[in-house]
mmCIF file with all atom_site columns, C-alpha atoms in Angstrom:
data_model
loop_
_atom_site.group_PDB
_atom_site.id
_atom_site.type_symbol
_atom_site.label_atom_id
_atom_site.label_alt_id
_atom_site.label_comp_id
_atom_site.label_asym_id
_atom_site.label_entity_id
_atom_site.label_seq_id
_atom_site.pdbx_PDB_ins_code
_atom_site.Cartn_x
_atom_site.Cartn_y
_atom_site.Cartn_z
_atom_site.occupancy
_atom_site.B_iso_or_equiv
_atom_site.pdbx_formal_charge
_atom_site.auth_seq_id
_atom_site.auth_comp_id
_atom_site.auth_asym_id
_atom_site.auth_atom_id
_atom_site.pdbx_PDB_model_num
ATOM 1  C CA . MET A 1 1  ? 13.863 -45.239 -76.042 1.00 43.00 ? 462 MET A CA 1
ATOM 2  C CA . ASN A 1 2  ? 10.158 -45.999 -75.709 1.00 43.00 ? 463 ASN A CA 1
ATOM 3  C CA . ASN A 1 3  ? 7.641  -45.671 -72.873 1.00 48.00 ? 464 ASN A CA 1
ATOM 4  C CA . THR A 1 4  ? 8.724  -48.796 -70.985 1.00 46.00 ? 465 THR A CA 1
ATOM 5  C CA . ALA A 1 5  ? 12.302 -47.577 -70.669 1.00 47.00 ? 466 ALA A CA 1
ATOM 6  C CA . GLN A 1 6  ? 11.159 -44.042 -69.903 1.00 48.00 ? 467 GLN A CA 1
ATOM 7  C CA . GLN A 1 7  ? 8.800  -44.950 -67.077 1.00 64.00 ? 468 GLN A CA 1
ATOM 8  C CA . ASP A 1 8  ? 9.940  -43.197 -63.937 1.00 88.00 ? 469 ASP A CA 1
ATOM 9  C CA . VAL A 1 9  ? 12.129 -45.500 -61.849 1.00 92.00 ? 470 VAL A CA 1
ATOM 10 C CA . SER A 1 10 ? 12.892 -42.877 -59.214 1.00 91.00 ? 471 SER A CA 1
ATOM 11 C CA . ALA A 1 11 ? 9.696  -43.679 -57.319 1.00 93.00 ? 472 ALA A CA 1
ATOM 12 C CA . LEU A 1 12 ? 10.673 -47.348 -56.900 1.00 95.00 ? 473 LEU A CA 1
ATOM 13 C CA . SER A 1 13 ? 12.171 -48.631 -53.686 1.00 95.00 ? 474 SER A CA 1
ATOM 14 C CA . PHE A 1 14 ? 15.489 -50.432 -53.898 1.00 95.00 ? 475 PHE A CA 1
ATOM 15 C CA . GLU A 1 15 ? 13.736 -53.769 -53.438 1.00 96.00 ? 476 GLU A CA 1
ATOM 16 C CA . GLN A 1 16 ? 11.185 -53.042 -56.176 1.00 96.00 ? 477 GLN A CA 1
ATOM 17 C CA . ALA A 1 17 ? 13.898 -51.933 -58.593 1.00 96.00 ? 478 ALA A CA 1
ATOM 18 C CA . VAL A 1 18 ? 16.024 -55.017 -57.913 1.00 96.00 ? 479 VAL A CA 1
ATOM 19 C CA . GLU A 1 19 ? 13.023 -57.299 -58.358 1.00 97.00 ? 480 GLU A CA 1
ATOM 20 C CA . GLU A 1 20 ? 12.193 -55.728 -61.717 1.00 96.00 ? 481 GLU A CA 1
ATOM 21 C CA . LEU A 1 21 ? 15.835 -55.821 -62.751 1.00 95.00 ? 482 LEU A CA 1
ATOM 22 C CA . GLU A 1 22 ? 15.979 -59.543 -61.939 1.00 95.00 ? 483 GLU A CA 1
ATOM 23 C CA . ARG A 1 23 ? 12.918 -60.144 -64.139 1.00 93.00 ? 484 ARG A CA 1
ATOM 24 C CA . ILE A 1 24 ? 14.585 -58.235 -66.969 1.00 92.00 ? 485 ILE A CA 1
ATOM 25 C CA . VAL A 1 25 ? 17.813 -60.208 -66.679 1.00 91.00 ? 486 VAL A CA 1
ATOM 26 C CA . SER A 1 26 ? 15.838 -63.451 -66.666 1.00 91.00 ? 487 SER A CA 1
ATOM 27 C CA . ALA A 1 27 ? 13.910 -62.431 -69.774 1.00 87.00 ? 488 ALA A CA 1
ATOM 28 C CA . LEU A 1 28 ? 17.083 -61.418 -71.598 1.00 88.00 ? 489 LEU A CA 1
ATOM 29 C CA . GLU A 1 29 ? 18.808 -64.668 -70.627 1.00 89.00 ? 490 GLU A CA 1
ATOM 30 C CA . ARG A 1 30 ? 15.871 -66.697 -71.963 1.00 88.00 ? 491 ARG A CA 1
ATOM 31 C CA . ASP A 1 31 ? 16.149 -64.716 -75.215 1.00 81.00 ? 492 ASP A CA 1
ATOM 32 C CA . VAL A 1 32 ? 12.396 -64.891 -75.776 1.00 72.00 ? 493 VAL A CA 1
ATOM 33 C CA . ALA A 1 33 ? 11.876 -61.316 -76.945 1.00 75.00 ? 494 ALA A CA 1
ATOM 34 C CA . ALA A 1 34 ? 12.310 -59.861 -80.397 1.00 85.00 ? 495 ALA A CA 1
ATOM 35 C CA . LEU A 1 35 ? 15.359 -57.668 -80.929 1.00 86.00 ? 496 LEU A CA 1
ATOM 36 C CA . ASP A 1 36 ? 13.432 -54.388 -80.575 1.00 89.00 ? 497 ASP A CA 1
ATOM 37 C CA . LYS A 1 37 ? 11.792 -55.594 -77.363 1.00 88.00 ? 498 LYS A CA 1
ATOM 38 C CA . SER A 1 38 ? 15.150 -56.840 -76.034 1.00 88.00 ? 499 SER A CA 1
ATOM 39 C CA . ILE A 1 39 ? 16.682 -53.414 -76.601 1.00 90.00 ? 500 ILE A CA 1
ATOM 40 C CA . GLU A 1 40 ? 13.716 -51.778 -74.896 1.00 91.00 ? 501 GLU A CA 1
ATOM 41 C CA . ILE A 1 41 ? 13.933 -53.929 -71.787 1.00 91.00 ? 502 ILE A CA 1
ATOM 42 C CA . TYR A 1 42 ? 17.729 -53.618 -71.716 1.00 91.00 ? 503 TYR A CA 1
ATOM 43 C CA . GLU A 1 43 ? 17.357 -49.822 -71.614 1.00 94.00 ? 504 GLU A CA 1
ATOM 44 C CA . ARG A 1 44 ? 14.844 -50.159 -68.778 1.00 94.00 ? 505 ARG A CA 1
ATOM 45 C CA . GLY A 1 45 ? 17.341 -52.409 -66.987 1.00 94.00 ? 506 GLY A CA 1
ATOM 46 C CA . GLU A 1 46 ? 20.058 -49.770 -67.339 1.00 96.00 ? 507 GLU A CA 1
ATOM 47 C CA . ALA A 1 47 ? 17.772 -47.149 -65.788 1.00 96.00 ? 508 ALA A CA 1
ATOM 48 C CA . LEU A 1 48 ? 16.953 -49.522 -62.928 1.00 97.00 ? 509 LEU A CA 1
ATOM 49 C CA . LYS A 1 49 ? 20.647 -50.330 -62.384 1.00 96.00 ? 510 LYS A CA 1
ATOM 50 C CA . LYS A 1 50 ? 21.534 -46.632 -62.142 1.00 96.00 ? 511 LYS A CA 1
ATOM 51 C CA . HIS A 1 51 ? 18.657 -46.059 -59.715 1.00 96.00 ? 512 HIS A CA 1
ATOM 52 C CA . CYS A 1 52 ? 19.811 -48.953 -57.510 1.00 96.00 ? 513 CYS A CA 1
ATOM 53 C CA . GLU A 1 53 ? 23.393 -47.662 -57.531 1.00 96.00 ? 514 GLU A CA 1
ATOM 54 C CA . ALA A 1 54 ? 22.203 -44.205 -56.462 1.00 95.00 ? 515 ALA A CA 1
ATOM 55 C CA . LEU A 1 55 ? 20.111 -45.668 -53.630 1.00 95.00 ? 516 LEU A CA 1
ATOM 56 C CA . LEU A 1 56 ? 23.045 -47.779 -52.426 1.00 93.00 ? 517 LEU A CA 1
ATOM 57 C CA . LYS A 1 57 ? 25.374 -44.768 -52.493 1.00 88.00 ? 518 LYS A CA 1
ATOM 58 C CA . ALA A 1 58 ? 22.859 -42.744 -50.470 1.00 87.00 ? 519 ALA A CA 1
ATOM 59 C CA . ALA A 1 59 ? 22.601 -45.570 -47.927 1.00 84.00 ? 520 ALA A CA 1
ATOM 60 C CA . GLU A 1 60 ? 26.389 -45.855 -47.667 1.00 78.00 ? 521 GLU A CA 1
ATOM 61 C CA . ASP A 1 61 ? 26.640 -42.128 -47.048 1.00 77.00 ? 522 ASP A CA 1
ATOM 62 C CA . ARG A 1 62 ? 24.214 -42.458 -44.127 1.00 75.00 ? 523 ARG A CA 1
ATOM 63 C CA . ILE A 1 63 ? 25.927 -45.381 -42.434 1.00 73.00 ? 524 ILE A CA 1
ATOM 64 C CA . GLU A 1 64 ? 27.845 -44.512 -39.311 1.00 70.00 ? 525 GLU A CA 1
ATOM 65 C CA . LYS A 1 65 ? 30.175 -46.593 -37.269 1.00 73.00 ? 526 LYS A CA 1
ATOM 66 C CA . ILE A 1 66 ? 30.004 -46.673 -33.494 1.00 71.00 ? 527 ILE A CA 1
ATOM 67 C CA . ARG A 1 67 ? 33.091 -45.561 -31.624 1.00 74.00 ? 528 ARG A CA 1
ATOM 68 C CA . LEU A 1 68 ? 33.917 -47.582 -28.538 1.00 75.00 ? 529 LEU A CA 1
ATOM 69 C CA . ASP A 1 69 ? 36.009 -46.554 -25.555 1.00 78.00 ? 530 ASP A CA 1
ATOM 70 C CA . ARG A 1 70 ? 38.785 -48.775 -24.165 1.00 82.00 ? 531 ARG A CA 1
ATOM 71 C CA . ALA A 1 71 ? 36.244 -50.702 -22.102 1.00 83.00 ? 532 ALA A CA 1
ATOM 72 C CA . GLY A 1 72 ? 34.155 -51.439 -25.180 1.00 79.00 ? 533 GLY A CA 1
ATOM 73 C CA . ARG A 1 73 ? 31.340 -49.033 -24.330 1.00 80.00 ? 534 ARG A CA 1
ATOM 74 C CA . PRO A 1 74 ? 29.783 -46.924 -27.097 1.00 78.00 ? 535 PRO A CA 1
ATOM 75 C CA . GLN A 1 75 ? 31.192 -43.388 -27.110 1.00 78.00 ? 536 GLN A CA 1
ATOM 76 C CA . GLY A 1 76 ? 29.390 -41.911 -30.109 1.00 75.00 ? 537 GLY A CA 1
ATOM 77 C CA . VAL A 1 77 ? 29.333 -42.284 -33.842 1.00 73.00 ? 538 VAL A CA 1
ATOM 78 C CA . GLU A 1 78 ? 31.402 -41.112 -36.753 1.00 72.00 ? 539 GLU A CA 1
ATOM 79 C CA . PRO A 1 79 ? 30.966 -41.382 -40.506 1.00 68.00 ? 540 PRO A CA 1
ATOM 80 C CA . LEU A 1 80 ? 31.937 -44.719 -41.983 1.00 68.00 ? 541 LEU A CA 1
ATOM 81 C CA . ASP A 1 81 ? 34.986 -44.362 -44.208 1.00 66.00 ? 542 ASP A CA 1
ATOM 82 C CA . ALA A 1 82 ? 33.789 -45.231 -47.696 1.00 50.00 ? 543 ALA A CA 1
ATOM 83 C CA . GLU A 1 83 ? 36.498 -46.694 -49.856 1.00 49.00 ? 544 GLU A CA 1
#
């Protein structure tokens, strides 16, 4: 793995990581890069994908659902059941 794939993705926001991942997918679909470069950007894409998955999991863990009473008024929150 070279420097491009090793660049720290953990500092990227979800939106930045997705945007870069979309550019990588587009480049790979166009098949314009040499094999070595394609492997390099694929590895970077894998790192970005894992980062995005971790950010999504963290967001899911923070989501709460609002409990309502019989009249439909909010009564508090509880963790959202992740399935």
